[in-house]
Short mmCIF file of C-alpha atoms and ligand atoms in Angstrom, two decimals:
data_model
loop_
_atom_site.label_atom_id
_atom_site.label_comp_id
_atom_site.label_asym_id
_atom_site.label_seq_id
_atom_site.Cartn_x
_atom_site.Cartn_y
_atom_site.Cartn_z
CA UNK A 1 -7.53 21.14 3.90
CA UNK A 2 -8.21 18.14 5.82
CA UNK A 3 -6.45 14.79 5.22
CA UNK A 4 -7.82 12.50 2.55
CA UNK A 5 -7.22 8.40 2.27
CA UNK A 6 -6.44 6.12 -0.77
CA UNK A 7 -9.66 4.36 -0.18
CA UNK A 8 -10.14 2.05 -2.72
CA UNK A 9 -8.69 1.09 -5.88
CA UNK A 10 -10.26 -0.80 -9.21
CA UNK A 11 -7.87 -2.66 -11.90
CA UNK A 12 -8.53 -4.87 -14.71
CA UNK A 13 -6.75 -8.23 -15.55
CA UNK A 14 -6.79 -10.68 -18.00
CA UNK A 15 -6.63 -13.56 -15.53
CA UNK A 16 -9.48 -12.73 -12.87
CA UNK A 17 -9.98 -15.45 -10.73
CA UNK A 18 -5.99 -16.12 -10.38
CA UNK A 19 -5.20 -12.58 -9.45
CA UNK A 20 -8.14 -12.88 -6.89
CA UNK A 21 -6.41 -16.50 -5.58
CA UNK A 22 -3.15 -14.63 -5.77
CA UNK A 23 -4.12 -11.59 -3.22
CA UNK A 24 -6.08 -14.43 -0.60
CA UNK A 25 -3.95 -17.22 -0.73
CA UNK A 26 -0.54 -15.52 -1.11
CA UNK A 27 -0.81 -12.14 0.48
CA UNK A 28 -3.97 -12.86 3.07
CA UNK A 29 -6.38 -10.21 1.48
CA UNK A 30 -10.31 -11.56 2.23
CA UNK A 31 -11.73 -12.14 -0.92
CA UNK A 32 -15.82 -11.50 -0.98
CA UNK A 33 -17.91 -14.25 -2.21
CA UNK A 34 -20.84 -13.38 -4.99
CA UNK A 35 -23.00 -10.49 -4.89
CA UNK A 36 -20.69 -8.50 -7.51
CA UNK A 37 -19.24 -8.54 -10.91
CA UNK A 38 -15.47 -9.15 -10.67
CA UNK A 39 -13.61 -9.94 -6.88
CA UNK A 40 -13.63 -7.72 -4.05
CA UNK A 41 -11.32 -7.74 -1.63
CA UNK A 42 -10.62 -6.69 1.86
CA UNK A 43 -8.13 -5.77 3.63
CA UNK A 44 -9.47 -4.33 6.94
CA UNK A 45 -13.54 -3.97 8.03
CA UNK A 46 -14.12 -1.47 4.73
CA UNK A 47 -16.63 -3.13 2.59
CA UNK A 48 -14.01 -3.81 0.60
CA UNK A 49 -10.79 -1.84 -0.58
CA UNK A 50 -9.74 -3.91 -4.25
CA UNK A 51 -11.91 -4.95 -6.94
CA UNK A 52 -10.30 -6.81 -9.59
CA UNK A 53 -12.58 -6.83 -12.60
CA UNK A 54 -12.54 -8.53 -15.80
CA UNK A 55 -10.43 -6.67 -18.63
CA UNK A 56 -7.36 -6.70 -20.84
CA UNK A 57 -5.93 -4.04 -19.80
CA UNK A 58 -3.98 -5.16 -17.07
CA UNK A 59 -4.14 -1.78 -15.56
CA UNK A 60 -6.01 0.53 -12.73
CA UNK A 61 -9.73 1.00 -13.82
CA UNK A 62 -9.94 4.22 -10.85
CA UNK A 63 -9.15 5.38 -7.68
CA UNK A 64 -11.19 6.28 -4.90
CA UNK A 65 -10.14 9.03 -2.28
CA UNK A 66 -11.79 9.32 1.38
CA UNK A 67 -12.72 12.45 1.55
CA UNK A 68 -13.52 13.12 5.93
CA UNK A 69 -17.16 15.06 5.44
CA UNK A 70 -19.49 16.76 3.16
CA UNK A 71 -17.92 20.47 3.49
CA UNK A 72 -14.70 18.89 2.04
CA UNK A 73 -16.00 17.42 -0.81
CA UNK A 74 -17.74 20.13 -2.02
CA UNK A 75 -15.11 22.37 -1.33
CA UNK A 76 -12.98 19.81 -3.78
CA UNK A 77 -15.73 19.95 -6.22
CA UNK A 78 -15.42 23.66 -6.46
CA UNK A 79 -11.58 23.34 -6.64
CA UNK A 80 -11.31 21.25 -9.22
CA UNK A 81 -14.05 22.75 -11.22
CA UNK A 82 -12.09 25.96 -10.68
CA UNK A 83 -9.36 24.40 -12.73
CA UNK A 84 -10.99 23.22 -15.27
CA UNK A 85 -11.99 19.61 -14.51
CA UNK A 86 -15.47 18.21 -15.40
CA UNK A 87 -16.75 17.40 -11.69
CA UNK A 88 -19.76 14.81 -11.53
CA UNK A 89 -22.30 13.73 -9.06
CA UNK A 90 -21.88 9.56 -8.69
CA UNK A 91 -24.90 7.52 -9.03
CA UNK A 92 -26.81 5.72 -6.45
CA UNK A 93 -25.93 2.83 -8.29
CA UNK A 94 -22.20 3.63 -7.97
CA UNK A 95 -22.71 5.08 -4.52
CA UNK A 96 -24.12 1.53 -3.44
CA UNK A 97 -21.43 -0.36 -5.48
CA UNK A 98 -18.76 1.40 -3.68
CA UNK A 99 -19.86 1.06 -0.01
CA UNK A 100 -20.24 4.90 0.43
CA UNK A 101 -22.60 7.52 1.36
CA UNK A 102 -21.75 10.20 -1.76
CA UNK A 103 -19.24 10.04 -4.21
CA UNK A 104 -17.62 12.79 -6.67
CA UNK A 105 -16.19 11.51 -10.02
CA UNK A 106 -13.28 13.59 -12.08
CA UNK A 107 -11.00 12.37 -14.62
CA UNK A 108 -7.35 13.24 -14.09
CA UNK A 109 -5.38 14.38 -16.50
CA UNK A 110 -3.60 11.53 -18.08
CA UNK A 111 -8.01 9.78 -18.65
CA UNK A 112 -7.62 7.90 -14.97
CA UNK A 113 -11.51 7.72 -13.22
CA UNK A 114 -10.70 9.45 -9.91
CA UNK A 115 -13.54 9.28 -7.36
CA UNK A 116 -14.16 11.13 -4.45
CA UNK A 117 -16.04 9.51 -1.51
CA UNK A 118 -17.64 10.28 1.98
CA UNK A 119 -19.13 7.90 4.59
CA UNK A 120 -17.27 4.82 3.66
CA UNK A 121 -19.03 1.56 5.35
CA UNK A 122 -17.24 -0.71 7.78
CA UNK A 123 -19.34 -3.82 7.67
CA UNK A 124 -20.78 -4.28 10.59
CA UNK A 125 -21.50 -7.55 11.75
CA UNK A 126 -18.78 -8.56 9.22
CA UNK A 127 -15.16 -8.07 11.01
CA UNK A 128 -12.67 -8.33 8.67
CA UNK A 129 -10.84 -12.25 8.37
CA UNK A 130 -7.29 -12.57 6.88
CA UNK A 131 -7.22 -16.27 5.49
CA UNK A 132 -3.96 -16.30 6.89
CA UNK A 133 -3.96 -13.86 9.87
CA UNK A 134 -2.38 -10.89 7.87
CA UNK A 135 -3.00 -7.49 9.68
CA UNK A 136 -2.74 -4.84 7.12
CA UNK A 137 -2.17 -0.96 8.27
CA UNK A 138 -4.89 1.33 7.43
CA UNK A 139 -6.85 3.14 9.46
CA UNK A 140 -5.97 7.36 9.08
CA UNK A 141 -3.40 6.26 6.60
CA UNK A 142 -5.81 4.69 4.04
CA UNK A 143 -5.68 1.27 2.23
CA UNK A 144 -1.39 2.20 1.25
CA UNK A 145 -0.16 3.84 -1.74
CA UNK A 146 -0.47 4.02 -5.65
CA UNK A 147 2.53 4.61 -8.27
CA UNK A 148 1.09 5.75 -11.20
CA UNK A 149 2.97 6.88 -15.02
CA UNK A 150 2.05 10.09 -16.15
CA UNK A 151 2.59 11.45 -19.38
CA UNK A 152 1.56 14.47 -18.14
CA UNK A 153 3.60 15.39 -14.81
CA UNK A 154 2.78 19.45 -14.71
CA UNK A 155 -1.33 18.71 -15.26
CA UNK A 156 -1.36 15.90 -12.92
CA UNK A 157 0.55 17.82 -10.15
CA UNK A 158 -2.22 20.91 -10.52
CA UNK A 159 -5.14 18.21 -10.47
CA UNK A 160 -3.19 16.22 -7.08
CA UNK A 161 -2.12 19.16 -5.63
CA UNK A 162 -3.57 22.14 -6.19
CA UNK A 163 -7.14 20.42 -6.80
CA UNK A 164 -6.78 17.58 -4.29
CA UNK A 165 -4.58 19.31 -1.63
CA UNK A 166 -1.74 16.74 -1.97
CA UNK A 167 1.36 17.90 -0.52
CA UNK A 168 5.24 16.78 -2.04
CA UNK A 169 6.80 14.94 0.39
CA UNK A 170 10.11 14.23 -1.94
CA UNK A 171 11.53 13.71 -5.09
CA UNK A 172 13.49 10.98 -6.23
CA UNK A 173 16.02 10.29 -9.61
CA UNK A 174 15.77 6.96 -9.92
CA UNK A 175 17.33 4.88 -12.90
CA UNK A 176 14.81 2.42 -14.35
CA UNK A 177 15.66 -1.49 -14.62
CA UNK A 178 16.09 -0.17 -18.57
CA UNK A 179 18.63 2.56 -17.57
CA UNK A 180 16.73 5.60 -17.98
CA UNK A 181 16.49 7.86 -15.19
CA UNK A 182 12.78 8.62 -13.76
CA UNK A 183 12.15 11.51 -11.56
CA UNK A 184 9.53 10.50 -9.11
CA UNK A 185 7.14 12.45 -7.29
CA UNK A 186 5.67 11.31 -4.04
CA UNK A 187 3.19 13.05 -2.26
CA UNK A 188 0.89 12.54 0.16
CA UNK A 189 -2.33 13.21 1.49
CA UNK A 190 -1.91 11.79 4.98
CA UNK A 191 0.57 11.33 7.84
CA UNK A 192 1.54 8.03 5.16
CA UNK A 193 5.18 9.11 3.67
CA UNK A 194 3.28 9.15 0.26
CA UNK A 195 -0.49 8.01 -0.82
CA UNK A 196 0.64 8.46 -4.51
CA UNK A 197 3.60 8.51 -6.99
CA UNK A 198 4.15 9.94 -10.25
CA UNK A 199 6.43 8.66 -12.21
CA UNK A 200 6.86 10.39 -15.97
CA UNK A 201 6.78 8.04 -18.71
CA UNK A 202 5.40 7.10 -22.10
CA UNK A 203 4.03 3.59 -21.21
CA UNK A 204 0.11 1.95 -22.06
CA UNK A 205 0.49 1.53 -18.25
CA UNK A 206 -0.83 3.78 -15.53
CA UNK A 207 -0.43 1.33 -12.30
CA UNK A 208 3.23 0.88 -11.86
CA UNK A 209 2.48 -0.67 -8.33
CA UNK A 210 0.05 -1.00 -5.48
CA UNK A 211 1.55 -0.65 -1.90
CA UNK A 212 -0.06 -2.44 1.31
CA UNK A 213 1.26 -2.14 4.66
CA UNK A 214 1.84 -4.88 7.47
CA UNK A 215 1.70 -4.64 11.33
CA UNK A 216 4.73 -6.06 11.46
CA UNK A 217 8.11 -7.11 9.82
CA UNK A 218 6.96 -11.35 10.96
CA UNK A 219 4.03 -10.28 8.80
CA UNK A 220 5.87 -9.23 5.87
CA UNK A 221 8.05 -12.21 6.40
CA UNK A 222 5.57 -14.87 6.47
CA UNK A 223 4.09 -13.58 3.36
CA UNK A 224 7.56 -12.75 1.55
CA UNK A 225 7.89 -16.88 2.23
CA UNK A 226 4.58 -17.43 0.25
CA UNK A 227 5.07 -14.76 -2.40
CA UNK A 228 8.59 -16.97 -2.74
CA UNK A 229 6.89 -20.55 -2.83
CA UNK A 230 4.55 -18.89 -5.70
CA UNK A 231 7.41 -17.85 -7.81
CA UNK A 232 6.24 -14.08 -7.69
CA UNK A 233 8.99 -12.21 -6.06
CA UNK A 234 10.75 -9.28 -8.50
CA UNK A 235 12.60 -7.80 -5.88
CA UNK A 236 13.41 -9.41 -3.04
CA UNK A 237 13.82 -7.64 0.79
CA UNK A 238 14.85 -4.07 1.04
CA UNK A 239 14.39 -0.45 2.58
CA UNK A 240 13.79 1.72 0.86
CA UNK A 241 15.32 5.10 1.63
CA UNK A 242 13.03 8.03 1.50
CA UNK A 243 9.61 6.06 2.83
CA UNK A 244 11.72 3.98 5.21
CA UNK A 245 9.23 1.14 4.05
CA UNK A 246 10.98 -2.58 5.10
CA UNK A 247 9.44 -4.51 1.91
CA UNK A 248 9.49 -6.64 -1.26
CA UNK A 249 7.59 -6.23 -4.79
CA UNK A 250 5.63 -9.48 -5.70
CA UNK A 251 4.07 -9.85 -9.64
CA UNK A 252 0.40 -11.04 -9.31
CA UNK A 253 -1.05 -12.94 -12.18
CA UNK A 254 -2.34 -10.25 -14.73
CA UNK A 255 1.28 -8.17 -14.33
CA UNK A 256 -0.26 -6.46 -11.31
CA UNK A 257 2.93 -5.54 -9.02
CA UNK A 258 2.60 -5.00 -5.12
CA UNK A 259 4.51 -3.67 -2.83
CA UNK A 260 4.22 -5.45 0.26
CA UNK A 261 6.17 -3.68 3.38
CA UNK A 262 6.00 -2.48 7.09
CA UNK A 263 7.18 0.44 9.31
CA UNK A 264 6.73 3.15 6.75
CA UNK A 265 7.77 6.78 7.55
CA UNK A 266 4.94 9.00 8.74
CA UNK A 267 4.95 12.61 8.09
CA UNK A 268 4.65 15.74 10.49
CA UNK A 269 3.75 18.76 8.19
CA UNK A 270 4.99 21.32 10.87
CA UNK A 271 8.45 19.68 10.47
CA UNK A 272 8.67 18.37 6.87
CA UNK A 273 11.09 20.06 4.23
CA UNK A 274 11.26 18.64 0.25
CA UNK A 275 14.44 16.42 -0.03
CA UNK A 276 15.23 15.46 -3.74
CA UNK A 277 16.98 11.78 -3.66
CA UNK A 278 18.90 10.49 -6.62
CA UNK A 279 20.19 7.11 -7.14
CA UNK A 280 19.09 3.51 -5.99
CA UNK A 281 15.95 3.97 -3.72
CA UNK A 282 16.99 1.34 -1.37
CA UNK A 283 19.78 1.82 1.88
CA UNK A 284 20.00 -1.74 1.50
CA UNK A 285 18.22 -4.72 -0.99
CA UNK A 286 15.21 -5.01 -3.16
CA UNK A 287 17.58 -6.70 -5.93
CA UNK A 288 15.68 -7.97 -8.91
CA UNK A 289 14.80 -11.69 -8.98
CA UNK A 290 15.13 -13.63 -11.83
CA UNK A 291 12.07 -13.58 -13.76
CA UNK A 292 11.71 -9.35 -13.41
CA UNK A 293 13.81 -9.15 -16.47
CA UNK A 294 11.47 -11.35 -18.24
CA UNK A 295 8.42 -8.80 -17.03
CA UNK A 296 10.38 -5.76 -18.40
CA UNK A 297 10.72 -7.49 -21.81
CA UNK A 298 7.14 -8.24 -22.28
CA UNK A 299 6.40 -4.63 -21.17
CA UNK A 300 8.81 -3.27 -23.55
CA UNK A 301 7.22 -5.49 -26.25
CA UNK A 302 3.80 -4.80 -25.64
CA UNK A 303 4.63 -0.65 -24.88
FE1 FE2 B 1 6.02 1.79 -3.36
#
């Protein structure tokens, strides 16, 4: 199976227009003027690889996967239809919303919109701008990665893996900021250590966080300095062991948590074995910040 991208991602928030300030004017995403419900942003010359839209759920809307030509998807369209998921044919309407040429839309198991897309458009005549100069990594390795909850682990690794062709790259025991101990799956889709987590758990939640990757460690710096002056770091600097990822988590308004990091592993599948790590996830760093207590309360409340 050829390699697929994390292409493009949807969520909802309650606070729209400060969650779209909060990715341009803290993290250096181009935001899109007009045209669109919602706020698009960009992070490279894709059309556009975020939309925030309008909602109270706080949460991931759907997921869109670059699939690299038409013989793929339709091989994942049988695949998945071989397992038992409902595979439809996107609109034109969707198609056009989504900057694509075709798209495929599935549910996974735990009721998350996953779509399937060839022929992504770069806008031409329309290089990408960082308000700030951030260079984000994406490219082969797609727009960074997705941690999702599952409540159901077993039916989301047959949809991911056997449906999607997502391969482990490692497991990880990993006790919670509330003490319990998750088992994490990461696997990936890409040279990228991992395009997606899964993380078991019985939360209202499926986006535990978004991941986007910097050229460099000065670029991760200069926007850990902003996410600072903002009062939105939860965990400060840190490396993380499996991924290798030098980066911090920032909250944006509407409880949407990003990972923002550098010189992330890449993977070589001739040479890869499964590892299972247990324990903190860091070599060094990402301690909480004050406030992150104060997010895990309201979640617990609200859960
Ligand atoms: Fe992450």
């Amino acid at each position: 199976m050829r390699d697929l991208q994390l292409g493009y991602l949807g969520f909802s928030s309650t606070e729209l227009s400060q969650t779209a300030a909060f990715f341009s004017e803290v993290l250096g995403v181009e935001l899109l003027e007009g045209g669109h419900e919602g706020a698009r942003l960009r992070l490279d010359d894709r059309v556009w690889r975020f939309s925030v839209e309008d909602g109270q759920a706080n949460d991931v809307s759907y997921v869109g996967f670059d699939v690299p030509d038409l013989e793929t998807l339709r091989q994942l369209g049988e695949r998945l239809e071989s397992l038992g998921f409902a595979v439809a044919e996107g609109s034109e309407t969707l198609v056009e919303d989504r900057g694509v040429t075709r798209l495929l839309v599935v549910t996974d198991p735990d009721g998350l919109r996953v779509e399937l897309a060839y022929g992504a458009r770069s806008s031409a005549g329309r290089p990408y701008v960082s308000p700030i100069g951030a260079r984000f990594v994406t490219g082969r390795l797609g727009a960074g990665h997705v941690v999702l909850s599952t409540r159901d682990l077993a039916g989301c690794l047959r949809f991911y893996r056997e449906g999607l062709g997502f391969r482990v790259t490692d497991f990880a025991d990993i006790p919670a900021d509330t003490g319990e101990v998750r088992q994490v799956t990461f696997l990936r889709c890409n040279p990228r250590h991992h395009s997606l987590a899964l993380v078991p758990a019985d939360l209202p939640r499926r986006l535990r966080h978004i991941m986007v990757e910097l050229a460099s460690v000065d670029d991760v710096g200069r926007l850990y300095d902003r996410a600072l002056a903002a009062g939105a770091v939860v965990r400060g600097i840190g490396r993380h062991t499996n991924d290798g990822m030098l980066s911090f988590y920032a909250n944006a308004p509407g409880d949407i948590e990003i990972e923002v990091g550098c010189e992330g592993r890449l993977i070589d599948d001739s040479e890869w074995t499964i590892s299972r790590y247990a324990g903190r996830p860091s070599s060094w760093g990402h301690q909480v910040v004050r406030g992150r207590e104060i997010q895990i309360e309201k979640r617990k409340a609200s859960s």
